[in-house]
Amino acid sequence: MATMKAVVLREPHKIEVMEVPKPEITDPGDVLLRVDLTAICGTDLHPYEGRIVIEDDVVLGHEFLGTVEAVGSGVGLISEGDRAVASCVVSCGHCYNCRRNRPGQCFGTMIFGLGVTFGGLSGGQAEYVIVPNADRTLRKLPEEGRGTDEDKLFVGDIMATGYEAVRKFIQPGDTVAVVGAGPVGLCAAMAANVLGASQTVVVDKVPSRLKEAEAIGAIPVNADETDPADAVQDLTDWRGADVVIDAVGHPSALLSACTLVRSGGAISIPGVYTEDTIELPFGDLYLKGVTIAQGVANITNYMDETLALIAAGKLDPSRFISHRMPMSEAVEAYRMFEEREATKIVLDPTA
Ligand SMILES: [Zn+2]
Ligand SMILES: [Zn+2]
């Protein structure tokens, strides 16, 4: 049996780069992708740290891009030899929610590398991966224009996620406040600039991340030094931000977002919550008439837009990569990522 190298989560906190069976096409809609580039995401830490309980020996990874090695008989838009990036979320395309343009809430939602609870798809931190429903899940990489593989990789998750969070609510000239300058927060701030924000405020406590926010044209606010609500009030003639992005997924970030948003504004939550309940100032939110949106991102709705903006040189999320490592060093990469020594790590599966 043919084998390949893959990053396997043997059990929480125990990663092993090991030989596993090379996957094969089993459904007419499948594509077999040879992975050229893959990334570690904050979401991978949920199973890694045991906060999402998954079965042992799952191949991790849902952010990847590669070259098509084989296509199933039912695939029409993708051909052998194409280079393509995958949406981290796989949707069916014909259920009630998919028909209403909500693939993130597809009744058959699957996510790569998160175990049977999310459809049992083997992940992309591997030499090869099977991409189901490939006509929907994959996008061919534009051959013309600007942007590198490292930029295009991120339209499969963090760039599309940050972009959607802003795009759902932004009006030209808005003030956008982003809580959390991790990869998704920085992508959201980058998207806000492209989507017409007059000013984008980024709140965090880590100076290096705030420096990156400033470098892409955002106004950095260090929450250890300045009350973010005061800073946002000052910048908005005491209205508050029109759109607030919680890119953290922690109750403290959401509480902060509640203090930043103007009455009639929106809080958009790309951050992942696994808590059953959290406390919110609901009376205040009611009086302010705040709209709150969250949920698994509708990635496939925004891949074409973000790829086009990358090709146009208007989005360049690869600048948020802090480390490039061979996949053979995945154990160390996960350790660094968990310890917050790295903002964003990409892995080369061929090394
Ligand atoms: Zn991700
Ligand atoms: Zn569906």
Tab-separated table of C-alpha atoms and ligand atoms in Angstrom:
chain	number	residue	atom	x	y	z
A	1	MET	CA	0.000	0.000	0.000
A	2	ALA	CA	1.264	3.465	-0.886
A	3	THR	CA	2.027	5.638	2.104
A	4	MET	CA	2.703	9.304	2.777
A	5	LYS	CA	3.981	11.495	5.579
A	6	ALA	CA	1.386	13.279	7.699
A	7	VAL	CA	1.056	15.240	10.931
A	8	VAL	CA	-0.918	12.941	13.207
A	9	LEU	CA	-2.447	13.856	16.561
A	10	ARG	CA	-1.926	10.617	18.473
A	11	GLU	CA	-3.639	12.080	21.545
A	12	PRO	CA	-3.902	15.625	22.984
A	13	HIS	CA	-0.477	17.321	23.058
A	14	LYS	CA	1.124	14.394	21.259
A	15	ILE	CA	1.962	15.116	17.612
A	16	GLU	CA	3.846	12.671	15.449
A	17	VAL	CA	4.971	13.054	11.845
A	18	MET	CA	4.465	9.525	10.591
A	19	GLU	CA	3.785	7.334	7.581
A	20	VAL	CA	0.082	6.748	6.978
A	21	PRO	CA	-1.776	5.232	4.015
A	22	LYS	CA	-1.904	7.578	1.020
A	23	PRO	CA	-5.584	8.485	0.568
A	24	GLU	CA	-7.542	7.485	-2.521
A	25	ILE	CA	-10.533	8.873	-4.357
A	26	THR	CA	-13.697	7.107	-3.178
A	27	ASP	CA	-16.415	9.505	-4.351
A	28	PRO	CA	-17.019	10.948	-7.841
A	29	GLY	CA	-16.787	14.463	-6.360
A	30	ASP	CA	-13.351	13.903	-4.807
A	31	VAL	CA	-10.032	15.388	-5.828
A	32	LEU	CA	-6.689	14.000	-4.707
A	33	LEU	CA	-4.482	16.997	-3.976
A	34	ARG	CA	-0.719	16.879	-3.558
A	35	VAL	CA	-0.166	19.435	-0.810
A	36	ASP	CA	2.386	22.133	-1.650
A	37	LEU	CA	1.866	24.326	1.394
A	38	THR	CA	-0.086	24.030	4.624
A	39	ALA	CA	-0.507	26.129	7.760
A	40	ILE	CA	-1.145	25.681	11.448
A	41	CYS	CA	-4.228	27.536	12.654
A	42	GLY	CA	-5.527	28.555	16.067
A	43	THR	CA	-8.374	26.125	15.471
A	44	ASP	CA	-5.853	23.258	15.396
A	45	LEU	CA	-5.085	24.042	19.027
A	46	HIS	CA	-8.617	23.035	20.045
A	47	PRO	CA	-7.982	19.308	19.420
A	48	TYR	CA	-4.271	19.660	20.222
A	49	GLU	CA	-5.070	20.959	23.698
A	50	GLY	CA	-8.033	18.632	24.113
A	51	ARG	CA	-10.693	21.364	24.184
A	52	ILE	CA	-12.385	19.664	21.251
A	53	VAL	CA	-12.329	15.962	21.961
A	54	ILE	CA	-11.547	13.960	18.842
A	55	GLU	CA	-10.582	10.356	18.258
A	56	ASP	CA	-6.888	9.402	18.356
A	57	ASP	CA	-4.666	9.376	15.262
A	58	VAL	CA	-6.330	12.114	13.232
A	59	VAL	CA	-4.299	13.789	10.478
A	60	LEU	CA	-4.537	17.485	11.362
A	61	GLY	CA	-4.780	20.592	9.232
A	62	HIS	CA	-7.460	22.495	7.340
A	63	GLU	CA	-5.411	25.228	5.643
A	64	PHE	CA	-3.686	23.936	2.519
A	65	LEU	CA	-3.010	24.492	-1.141
A	66	GLY	CA	-1.589	22.140	-3.706
A	67	THR	CA	-1.505	20.523	-7.119
A	68	VAL	CA	-4.291	18.273	-8.358
A	69	GLU	CA	-3.022	14.732	-8.830
A	70	ALA	CA	-6.304	12.998	-9.692
A	71	VAL	CA	-9.978	13.926	-10.073
A	72	GLY	CA	-13.132	11.894	-9.527
A	73	SER	CA	-15.468	11.217	-12.435
A	74	GLY	CA	-17.994	13.795	-11.212
A	75	VAL	CA	-15.609	16.744	-10.946
A	76	GLY	CA	-16.113	19.347	-13.667
A	77	LEU	CA	-14.299	22.541	-12.743
A	78	ILE	CA	-10.947	21.146	-11.625
A	79	SER	CA	-8.498	19.156	-13.735
A	80	GLU	CA	-5.393	17.122	-13.122
A	81	GLY	CA	-2.379	19.398	-12.836
A	82	ASP	CA	-4.389	22.426	-11.672
A	83	ARG	CA	-3.069	24.294	-8.687
A	84	ALA	CA	-5.836	24.975	-6.177
A	85	VAL	CA	-6.619	26.101	-2.645
A	86	ALA	CA	-9.231	24.394	-0.476
A	87	SER	CA	-11.902	25.904	1.727
A	88	CYS	CA	-11.363	24.569	5.244
A	89	VAL	CA	-15.124	23.976	5.422
A	90	VAL	CA	-16.767	21.498	3.053
A	91	SER	CA	-20.454	22.026	2.296
A	92	CYS	CA	-22.934	19.998	0.264
A	93	GLY	CA	-24.301	22.762	-1.971
A	94	HIS	CA	-27.911	21.617	-2.022
A	95	CYS	CA	-29.286	21.591	1.549
A	96	TYR	CA	-31.633	24.295	2.869
A	97	ASN	CA	-28.806	26.433	4.272
A	98	CYS	CA	-26.516	26.009	1.274
A	99	ARG	CA	-29.367	27.128	-0.995
A	100	ARG	CA	-29.675	30.209	1.206
A	101	ASN	CA	-26.017	31.047	0.776
A	102	ARG	CA	-24.977	29.790	4.218
A	103	PRO	CA	-22.456	27.032	3.462
A	104	GLY	CA	-20.913	27.548	6.909
A	105	GLN	CA	-24.160	26.234	8.358
A	106	CYS	CA	-24.570	23.421	5.810
A	107	PHE	CA	-26.438	20.516	7.395
A	108	GLY	CA	-23.619	18.294	6.222
A	109	THR	CA	-20.755	20.617	7.215
A	110	MET	CA	-17.374	18.939	7.298
A	111	ILE	CA	-14.049	20.458	8.338
A	112	PHE	CA	-10.699	18.914	7.478
A	113	GLY	CA	-8.618	17.426	10.265
A	114	LEU	CA	-11.069	17.752	13.151
A	115	GLY	CA	-12.202	14.151	13.489
A	116	VAL	CA	-15.498	12.346	13.036
A	117	THR	CA	-17.532	15.085	14.727
A	118	PHE	CA	-16.716	17.297	11.737
A	119	GLY	CA	-17.180	14.669	9.067
A	120	GLY	CA	-14.074	12.565	9.578
A	121	LEU	CA	-12.033	14.263	6.847
A	122	SER	CA	-8.321	13.609	6.988
A	123	GLY	CA	-6.387	16.875	7.249
A	124	GLY	CA	-4.077	18.800	4.966
A	125	GLN	CA	-0.913	18.721	7.066
A	126	ALA	CA	0.156	15.812	4.910
A	127	GLU	CA	1.729	15.070	1.558
A	128	TYR	CA	-1.699	14.290	0.086
A	129	VAL	CA	-5.306	14.988	0.985
A	130	ILE	CA	-8.687	14.040	-0.439
A	131	VAL	CA	-10.896	17.073	-1.084
A	132	PRO	CA	-14.594	16.138	-1.227
A	133	ASN	CA	-17.144	18.029	-3.291
A	134	ALA	CA	-14.141	19.553	-5.022
A	135	ASP	CA	-16.051	21.762	-7.465
A	136	ARG	CA	-17.363	23.689	-4.451
A	137	THR	CA	-14.462	23.246	-2.058
A	138	LEU	CA	-11.517	24.090	-4.322
A	139	ARG	CA	-10.619	27.247	-6.208
A	140	LYS	CA	-8.037	27.265	-8.949
A	141	LEU	CA	-5.223	29.699	-8.224
A	142	PRO	CA	-5.173	32.710	-10.531
A	143	GLU	CA	-2.110	32.438	-12.742
A	144	GLU	CA	-1.973	36.142	-13.540
A	145	GLY	CA	-1.473	39.012	-11.172
A	146	ARG	CA	0.217	39.499	-7.865
A	147	GLY	CA	0.288	37.440	-4.711
A	148	THR	CA	2.242	34.333	-3.810
A	149	ASP	CA	1.149	30.843	-2.837
A	150	GLU	CA	1.535	31.986	0.759
A	151	ASP	CA	-1.041	34.736	0.192
A	152	LYS	CA	-3.481	32.478	-1.651
A	153	LEU	CA	-3.216	29.730	0.960
A	154	PHE	CA	-5.104	31.926	3.406
A	155	VAL	CA	-8.261	32.412	1.332
A	156	GLY	CA	-9.136	28.880	2.454
A	157	ASP	CA	-9.589	30.083	6.017
A	158	ILE	CA	-8.193	33.092	7.870
A	159	MET	CA	-8.340	35.646	5.039
A	160	ALA	CA	-11.869	34.707	3.971
A	161	THR	CA	-12.945	34.488	7.616
A	162	GLY	CA	-11.619	37.928	8.538
A	163	TYR	CA	-12.941	39.380	5.289
A	164	GLU	CA	-16.452	38.019	5.768
A	165	ALA	CA	-16.614	39.231	9.366
A	166	VAL	CA	-16.075	42.801	8.169
A	167	ARG	CA	-17.896	42.641	4.832
A	168	LYS	CA	-21.171	41.490	6.400
A	169	PHE	CA	-21.638	44.873	8.063
A	170	ILE	CA	-19.265	47.548	6.789
A	171	GLN	CA	-20.455	50.706	5.065
A	172	PRO	CA	-18.016	53.039	3.324
A	173	GLY	CA	-16.416	55.405	5.816
A	174	ASP	CA	-17.098	53.236	8.853
A	175	THR	CA	-14.849	52.917	11.855
A	176	VAL	CA	-13.955	49.268	12.358
A	177	ALA	CA	-12.506	48.076	15.665
A	178	VAL	CA	-10.795	44.700	15.800
A	179	VAL	CA	-10.284	43.025	19.168
A	180	GLY	CA	-7.326	40.664	18.925
A	181	ALA	CA	-4.376	41.044	16.546
A	182	GLY	CA	-3.862	37.355	15.864
A	183	PRO	CA	-3.893	36.139	12.259
A	184	VAL	CA	-7.684	36.407	11.813
A	185	GLY	CA	-7.796	39.827	13.482
A	186	LEU	CA	-5.002	41.127	11.282
A	187	CYS	CA	-6.731	39.705	8.195
A	188	ALA	CA	-9.947	41.438	9.290
A	189	ALA	CA	-8.085	44.731	9.718
A	190	MET	CA	-6.503	44.315	6.279
A	191	ALA	CA	-9.943	43.571	4.816
A	192	ALA	CA	-11.482	46.605	6.543
A	193	ASN	CA	-9.018	48.885	4.782
A	194	VAL	CA	-9.864	47.357	1.404
A	195	LEU	CA	-13.617	47.396	2.082
A	196	GLY	CA	-13.753	51.117	2.758
A	197	ALA	CA	-13.201	51.728	6.472
A	198	SER	CA	-12.231	55.312	7.219
A	199	GLN	CA	-10.263	54.085	10.205
A	200	THR	CA	-9.474	50.681	11.622
A	201	VAL	CA	-8.571	50.300	15.283
A	202	VAL	CA	-6.803	47.148	16.456
A	203	VAL	CA	-6.809	46.272	20.167
A	204	ASP	CA	-4.307	43.827	21.644
A	205	LYS	CA	-1.714	43.630	24.414
A	206	VAL	CA	1.232	42.184	22.485
A	207	PRO	CA	3.476	44.981	21.146
A	208	SER	CA	4.787	42.968	18.164
A	209	ARG	CA	1.250	42.230	16.988
A	210	LEU	CA	0.234	45.862	17.414
A	211	LYS	CA	3.264	46.883	15.386
A	212	GLU	CA	2.069	44.623	12.573
A	213	ALA	CA	-1.404	46.183	12.803
A	214	GLU	CA	0.130	49.628	12.504
A	215	ALA	CA	2.212	48.504	9.530
A	216	ILE	CA	-0.950	47.699	7.559
A	217	GLY	CA	-2.449	51.089	8.321
A	218	ALA	CA	-4.503	50.358	11.430
A	219	ILE	CA	-4.501	52.402	14.623
A	220	PRO	CA	-2.972	50.222	17.351
A	221	VAL	CA	-4.368	50.358	20.891
A	222	ASN	CA	-2.494	48.565	23.650
A	223	ALA	CA	-5.159	47.532	26.166
A	224	ASP	CA	-2.511	47.366	28.902
A	225	GLU	CA	-1.810	51.075	28.481
A	226	THR	CA	-5.034	52.634	27.213
A	227	ASP	CA	-8.697	51.870	27.825
A	228	PRO	CA	-9.783	50.706	24.355
A	229	ALA	CA	-13.275	52.156	24.864
A	230	ASP	CA	-11.784	55.599	25.570
A	231	ALA	CA	-9.552	55.342	22.520
A	232	VAL	CA	-12.447	54.369	20.243
A	233	GLN	CA	-14.739	57.051	21.693
A	234	ASP	CA	-12.051	59.658	21.044
A	235	LEU	CA	-11.718	58.540	17.435
A	236	THR	CA	-15.458	58.492	16.706
A	237	ASP	CA	-16.786	61.709	18.188
A	238	TRP	CA	-18.053	59.640	21.156
A	239	ARG	CA	-20.194	57.330	19.039
A	240	GLY	CA	-18.238	54.113	19.246
A	241	ALA	CA	-17.174	51.866	16.386
A	242	ASP	CA	-19.661	51.017	13.647
A	243	VAL	CA	-18.377	47.470	13.324
A	244	VAL	CA	-16.483	45.579	16.023
A	245	ILE	CA	-14.727	42.306	15.273
A	246	ASP	CA	-14.111	39.809	18.086
A	247	ALA	CA	-11.224	37.887	16.573
A	248	VAL	CA	-10.278	36.211	19.839
A	249	GLY	CA	-13.126	33.951	20.862
A	250	HIS	CA	-12.791	34.581	24.589
A	251	PRO	CA	-15.526	36.086	26.800
A	252	SER	CA	-13.229	38.952	27.828
A	253	ALA	CA	-12.844	39.931	24.168
A	254	LEU	CA	-16.583	39.867	23.634
A	255	LEU	CA	-17.135	42.025	26.715
A	256	SER	CA	-14.569	44.450	25.352
A	257	ALA	CA	-16.370	44.448	21.990
A	258	CYS	CA	-19.610	45.374	23.781
A	259	THR	CA	-17.955	48.515	25.166
A	260	LEU	CA	-16.550	49.540	21.770
A	261	VAL	CA	-19.627	49.259	19.566
A	262	ARG	CA	-21.842	52.257	18.868
A	263	SER	CA	-25.605	52.094	19.290
A	264	GLY	CA	-27.031	50.581	16.135
A	265	GLY	CA	-23.675	49.032	15.307
A	266	ALA	CA	-22.639	45.425	14.899
A	267	ILE	CA	-20.387	42.940	16.643
A	268	SER	CA	-19.087	40.313	14.264
A	269	ILE	CA	-17.462	37.263	15.813
A	270	PRO	CA	-15.075	35.186	13.723
A	271	GLY	CA	-13.479	33.983	16.974
A	272	VAL	CA	-14.393	30.418	17.908
A	273	TYR	CA	-16.439	29.848	21.069
A	274	THR	CA	-16.726	26.410	22.637
A	275	GLU	CA	-18.317	27.529	25.929
A	276	ASP	CA	-21.926	26.501	26.554
A	277	THR	CA	-22.788	29.832	28.166
A	278	ILE	CA	-21.085	33.166	28.722
A	279	GLU	CA	-22.249	36.311	30.473
A	280	LEU	CA	-23.062	39.360	28.379
A	281	PRO	CA	-24.441	42.825	29.263
A	282	PHE	CA	-27.622	42.007	27.410
A	283	GLY	CA	-29.698	44.934	28.633
A	284	ASP	CA	-27.050	47.332	27.415
A	285	LEU	CA	-26.840	45.549	24.065
A	286	TYR	CA	-30.628	45.731	23.790
A	287	LEU	CA	-30.746	49.454	24.509
A	288	LYS	CA	-27.969	50.034	22.000
A	289	GLY	CA	-29.707	47.880	19.388
A	290	VAL	CA	-26.541	45.979	18.622
A	291	THR	CA	-26.503	43.243	15.986
A	292	ILE	CA	-24.366	40.219	16.829
A	293	ALA	CA	-23.249	37.727	14.193
A	294	GLN	CA	-21.155	34.617	14.588
A	295	GLY	CA	-20.728	31.066	13.398
A	296	VAL	CA	-18.548	29.015	11.094
A	297	ALA	CA	-17.493	31.291	8.237
A	298	ASN	CA	-19.049	30.993	4.788
A	299	ILE	CA	-15.614	30.524	3.256
A	300	THR	CA	-16.631	29.462	-0.241
A	301	ASN	CA	-18.727	32.634	-0.638
A	302	TYR	CA	-15.595	34.775	-0.365
A	303	MET	CA	-12.745	32.806	-1.923
A	304	ASP	CA	-13.217	34.309	-5.389
A	305	GLU	CA	-13.304	37.861	-4.025
A	306	THR	CA	-10.277	37.461	-1.816
A	307	LEU	CA	-8.278	35.676	-4.532
A	308	ALA	CA	-9.084	38.543	-6.911
A	309	LEU	CA	-8.015	41.125	-4.339
A	310	ILE	CA	-4.778	39.226	-3.742
A	311	ALA	CA	-4.116	39.093	-7.487
A	312	ALA	CA	-4.760	42.847	-7.579
A	313	GLY	CA	-2.179	43.379	-4.846
A	314	LYS	CA	-4.758	44.724	-2.381
A	315	LEU	CA	-4.573	41.889	0.144
A	316	ASP	CA	-1.266	40.298	1.126
A	317	PRO	CA	-1.907	38.144	4.195
A	318	SER	CA	1.393	36.264	3.800
A	319	ARG	CA	2.976	39.168	5.672
A	320	PHE	CA	1.436	37.718	8.850
A	321	ILE	CA	3.503	34.521	8.558
A	322	SER	CA	6.063	34.484	11.341
A	323	HIS	CA	7.659	31.073	10.712
A	324	ARG	CA	8.272	28.799	7.719
A	325	MET	CA	9.207	25.258	8.698
A	326	PRO	CA	9.521	21.800	7.158
A	327	MET	CA	6.562	19.582	8.002
A	328	SER	CA	9.019	17.131	9.541
A	329	GLU	CA	9.403	19.680	12.372
A	330	ALA	CA	5.676	19.815	13.123
A	331	VAL	CA	6.161	18.739	16.751
A	332	GLU	CA	8.295	21.803	17.404
A	333	ALA	CA	5.979	23.974	15.305
A	334	TYR	CA	2.946	23.042	17.416
A	335	ARG	CA	4.907	23.649	20.606
A	336	MET	CA	5.934	27.119	19.401
A	337	PHE	CA	2.421	27.912	18.251
A	338	GLU	CA	0.880	26.856	21.548
A	339	GLU	CA	3.473	28.889	23.488
A	340	ARG	CA	2.592	31.924	21.314
A	341	GLU	CA	6.194	32.084	20.114
A	342	ALA	CA	4.818	32.147	16.577
A	343	THR	CA	1.950	34.176	15.102
A	344	LYS	CA	1.427	32.039	12.022
A	345	ILE	CA	3.383	29.005	10.862
A	346	VAL	CA	3.393	27.519	7.378
A	347	LEU	CA	4.726	24.012	6.826
A	348	ASP	CA	6.360	22.584	3.715
A	349	PRO	CA	5.076	19.000	3.342
A	350	THR	CA	7.922	18.106	0.991
A	351	ALA	CA	10.579	18.834	3.600
B	1	ZN	ZN	-7.898	27.732	10.356
B	2	ZN	ZN	-25.394	22.040	2.566
